[in-house]
Amino acid sequence: MNKNITVLSGDGIGPEIVAEAIKVMDRVCEKYGHTFHYTYVDIGGCSIDKYGVPITEEGMAKCKASDSVLLGAVGGPKWDSCPPNIRPEKALLAVRKELGLFANLRPTKLFPQLADSSPLKKEIVGGGIDLLIVRELTGGVYFGPKKTEEVNGELVATDIMPYSEHEIERIGRVAFETAMKRGKRLASVDKANVLDTSRLWRKTMHRLAEEYPEVTCTDILVDNTAMQLIKNPTQFDVLVTENMFGDILSDEASMLTGSIGMMPSASLSEGTLGMYEPIHGSAPDIAGMNIANPLGTILSAAMMLRYSFDMAAEADAIENAVNLVLDAGYRTGDIMQEGCTKVTCSDMGDLVTERI
Ligand code: IPM
Ligand code: MG
């Protein structure tokens, strides 16, 4: 198969980790007879420096015209003082919106080889953690009207969190369908004791639940979810939630596995176009040092093959190779354990590539 991939390496460690994922994808192409064409587009701080905007219109058009998008990370202290409209993160939100990427899948899987890296006790995570957060990605407070104005001599800031039924229903459907393919257990996370958006969320999820009688769907409040993720994380299979709750809970969930560096994600639209990125940030403190963990990005590439290109065997091959590398005791600094071999970012890419 021929595929066009737009590559948004971004800032900080972005270019280093993306290079390793591309190394791995090239090996997949060689082995399975595919051809991937890569188009590089600047995003985030590097684009602000070059063009004065976090992504150009041309760049956005390239993303839209491709079969899929691979993203590294955006942002860094250098651009923290940029005005809200040209902050690096703005480009990320714009791509999500323009490409219609409303469904964000964030799997949290504890690789048994890394059980010691989890900050939680063995008796809590020992049973293995394998949960999936389905986060609504193009609605809610992230995209609602916002303003900062002077009222009675002081500044007042407002962010509005709107959700319409169709937005809730389409993310709900993705969650129920995903639950059907997994353990058939769905936790719908909301704050229905306080928020109107959450009451509509709950009502819509209940309506959908009737269409999926095989899925056990439970409502859970977001504050309780935050607690349960630490207290008893193995109770969860699929969680579905609105944009900001999902942002917060997915960072929390990633730590169950010891390192956010291992976590991939997929942002999906109604069609096959998707964007794939590790959930961690640009880690400016270690940028350019060739010590970052590229596995989250490599596993994101695997998700791209699985979800956008329907290449299940190829995706399995990447995930398998990552497992073998961990089995063989190779670790980047963030997941380093006694008795293991510490490797660089590019070594890690090579080690995975060799095992495909
Ligand atoms: C994420 C990030 C982004 C978000 C930021 C960089 C805008 O934290 O993908 O989780 O909040 O969605
Ligand atoms: Mg986040």
mmCIF file of N, CA and C in Angstrom, residues 4-8 39-43 55-71 91 94-96 98-99 101 273-275:
data_model
loop_
_atom_site.group_PDB
_atom_site.id
_atom_site.type_symbol
_atom_site.label_atom_id
_atom_site.label_comp_id
_atom_site.label_asym_id
_atom_site.label_seq_id
_atom_site.Cartn_x
_atom_site.Cartn_y
_atom_site.Cartn_z
ATOM 1 N N ASN A 4 0.413 8.466 2.372
ATOM 2 C CA ASN A 4 1.032 9.771 2.589
ATOM 3 C C ASN A 4 0.853 10.184 4.046
ATOM 4 N N ILE A 5 1.974 10.386 4.699
ATOM 5 C CA ILE A 5 1.935 10.730 6.127
ATOM 6 C C ILE A 5 2.512 12.127 6.319
ATOM 7 N N THR A 6 1.748 13.000 6.952
ATOM 8 C CA THR A 6 2.301 14.310 7.320
ATOM 9 C C THR A 6 2.974 14.164 8.677
ATOM 10 N N VAL A 7 4.210 14.620 8.749
ATOM 11 C CA VAL A 7 4.985 14.474 9.977
ATOM 12 C C VAL A 7 5.142 15.846 10.631
ATOM 13 N N LEU A 8 4.609 15.957 11.839
ATOM 14 C CA LEU A 8 4.726 17.193 12.615
ATOM 15 C C LEU A 8 5.669 16.897 13.777
ATOM 16 N N THR A 39 5.717 13.888 4.505
ATOM 17 C CA THR A 39 5.798 15.331 4.256
ATOM 18 C C THR A 39 5.980 16.015 5.600
ATOM 19 N N TYR A 40 7.074 16.732 5.747
ATOM 20 C CA TYR A 40 7.359 17.383 7.038
ATOM 21 C C TYR A 40 6.760 18.782 7.087
ATOM 22 N N VAL A 41 6.042 19.071 8.159
ATOM 23 C CA VAL A 41 5.424 20.392 8.339
ATOM 24 C C VAL A 41 5.809 20.903 9.731
ATOM 25 N N ASP A 42 6.205 22.171 9.802
ATOM 26 C CA ASP A 42 6.546 22.754 11.107
ATOM 27 C C ASP A 42 5.292 23.009 11.922
ATOM 28 N N ILE A 43 5.379 22.715 13.207
ATOM 29 C CA ILE A 43 4.262 23.018 14.106
ATOM 30 C C ILE A 43 4.803 23.480 15.452
ATOM 31 N N ILE A 55 1.115 27.226 13.190
ATOM 32 C CA ILE A 55 1.070 26.349 11.997
ATOM 33 C C ILE A 55 0.576 27.228 10.843
ATOM 34 N N THR A 56 1.146 27.056 9.667
ATOM 35 C CA THR A 56 0.716 27.879 8.531
ATOM 36 C C THR A 56 -0.518 27.250 7.884
ATOM 37 N N GLU A 57 -1.231 28.052 7.089
ATOM 38 C CA GLU A 57 -2.405 27.516 6.396
ATOM 39 C C GLU A 57 -2.007 26.397 5.444
ATOM 40 N N GLU A 58 -0.855 26.595 4.792
ATOM 41 C CA GLU A 58 -0.331 25.546 3.903
ATOM 42 C C GLU A 58 -0.087 24.247 4.654
ATOM 43 N N GLY A 59 0.518 24.404 5.820
ATOM 44 C CA GLY A 59 0.824 23.236 6.657
ATOM 45 C C GLY A 59 -0.447 22.507 7.040
ATOM 46 N N MET A 60 -1.453 23.278 7.427
ATOM 47 C CA MET A 60 -2.740 22.687 7.805
ATOM 48 C C MET A 60 -3.349 21.953 6.606
ATOM 49 N N ALA A 61 -3.248 22.553 5.429
ATOM 50 C CA ALA A 61 -3.809 21.931 4.225
ATOM 51 C C ALA A 61 -3.106 20.602 3.941
ATOM 52 N N LYS A 62 -1.805 20.578 4.184
ATOM 53 C CA LYS A 62 -1.064 19.320 3.970
ATOM 54 C C LYS A 62 -1.554 18.231 4.922
ATOM 55 N N CYS A 63 -1.798 18.625 6.169
ATOM 56 C CA CYS A 63 -2.320 17.633 7.138
ATOM 57 C C CYS A 63 -3.644 17.064 6.633
ATOM 58 N N LYS A 64 -4.512 17.974 6.185
ATOM 59 C CA LYS A 64 -5.852 17.554 5.747
ATOM 60 C C LYS A 64 -5.798 16.635 4.542
ATOM 61 N N ALA A 65 -4.806 16.885 3.670
ATOM 62 C CA ALA A 65 -4.736 16.129 2.416
ATOM 63 C C ALA A 65 -4.041 14.777 2.584
ATOM 64 N N SER A 66 -3.483 14.502 3.760
ATOM 65 C CA SER A 66 -2.710 13.266 3.898
ATOM 66 C C SER A 66 -3.584 12.116 4.393
ATOM 67 N N ASP A 67 -2.994 10.922 4.384
ATOM 68 C CA ASP A 67 -3.722 9.752 4.880
ATOM 69 C C ASP A 67 -3.696 9.696 6.395
ATOM 70 N N SER A 68 -2.662 10.324 6.962
ATOM 71 C CA SER A 68 -2.536 10.294 8.407
ATOM 72 C C SER A 68 -1.454 11.262 8.862
ATOM 73 N N VAL A 69 -1.501 11.613 10.140
ATOM 74 C CA VAL A 69 -0.542 12.590 10.677
ATOM 75 C C VAL A 69 0.173 11.985 11.884
ATOM 76 N N LEU A 70 1.498 12.143 11.908
ATOM 77 C CA LEU A 70 2.289 11.712 13.065
ATOM 78 C C LEU A 70 2.844 12.953 13.743
ATOM 79 N N LEU A 71 2.609 13.063 15.045
ATOM 80 C CA LEU A 71 3.050 14.261 15.774
ATOM 81 C C LEU A 71 4.023 13.887 16.890
ATOM 82 N N ALA A 91 -1.810 25.458 17.843
ATOM 83 C CA ALA A 91 -1.731 24.713 16.582
ATOM 84 C C ALA A 91 -2.278 23.297 16.747
ATOM 85 N N ALA A 94 -5.917 23.503 16.865
ATOM 86 C CA ALA A 94 -6.448 23.832 15.538
ATOM 87 C C ALA A 94 -6.447 22.607 14.630
ATOM 88 N N VAL A 95 -5.373 21.819 14.687
ATOM 89 C CA VAL A 95 -5.330 20.607 13.851
ATOM 90 C C VAL A 95 -6.443 19.649 14.275
ATOM 91 N N ARG A 96 -6.605 19.471 15.590
ATOM 92 C CA ARG A 96 -7.671 18.578 16.069
ATOM 93 C C ARG A 96 -9.021 19.022 15.519
ATOM 94 N N GLU A 98 -9.739 21.235 12.921
ATOM 95 C CA GLU A 98 -9.862 21.293 11.450
ATOM 96 C C GLU A 98 -9.959 19.910 10.825
ATOM 97 N N LEU A 99 -9.297 18.944 11.443
ATOM 98 C CA LEU A 99 -9.340 17.591 10.892
ATOM 99 C C LEU A 99 -10.506 16.778 11.467
ATOM 100 N N LEU A 101 -10.950 15.662 14.524
ATOM 101 C CA LEU A 101 -10.456 14.534 15.331
ATOM 102 C C LEU A 101 -11.142 14.533 16.700
ATOM 103 N N LEU A 273 -8.762 9.287 8.415
ATOM 104 C CA LEU A 273 -7.698 10.233 8.761
ATOM 105 C C LEU A 273 -7.590 10.345 10.276
ATOM 106 N N GLY A 274 -6.367 10.218 10.763
ATOM 107 C CA GLY A 274 -6.155 10.341 12.198
ATOM 108 C C GLY A 274 -4.838 11.025 12.497
ATOM 109 N N MET A 275 -4.670 11.428 13.742
ATOM 110 C CA MET A 275 -3.380 11.966 14.164
ATOM 111 C C MET A 275 -2.894 11.123 15.341
#
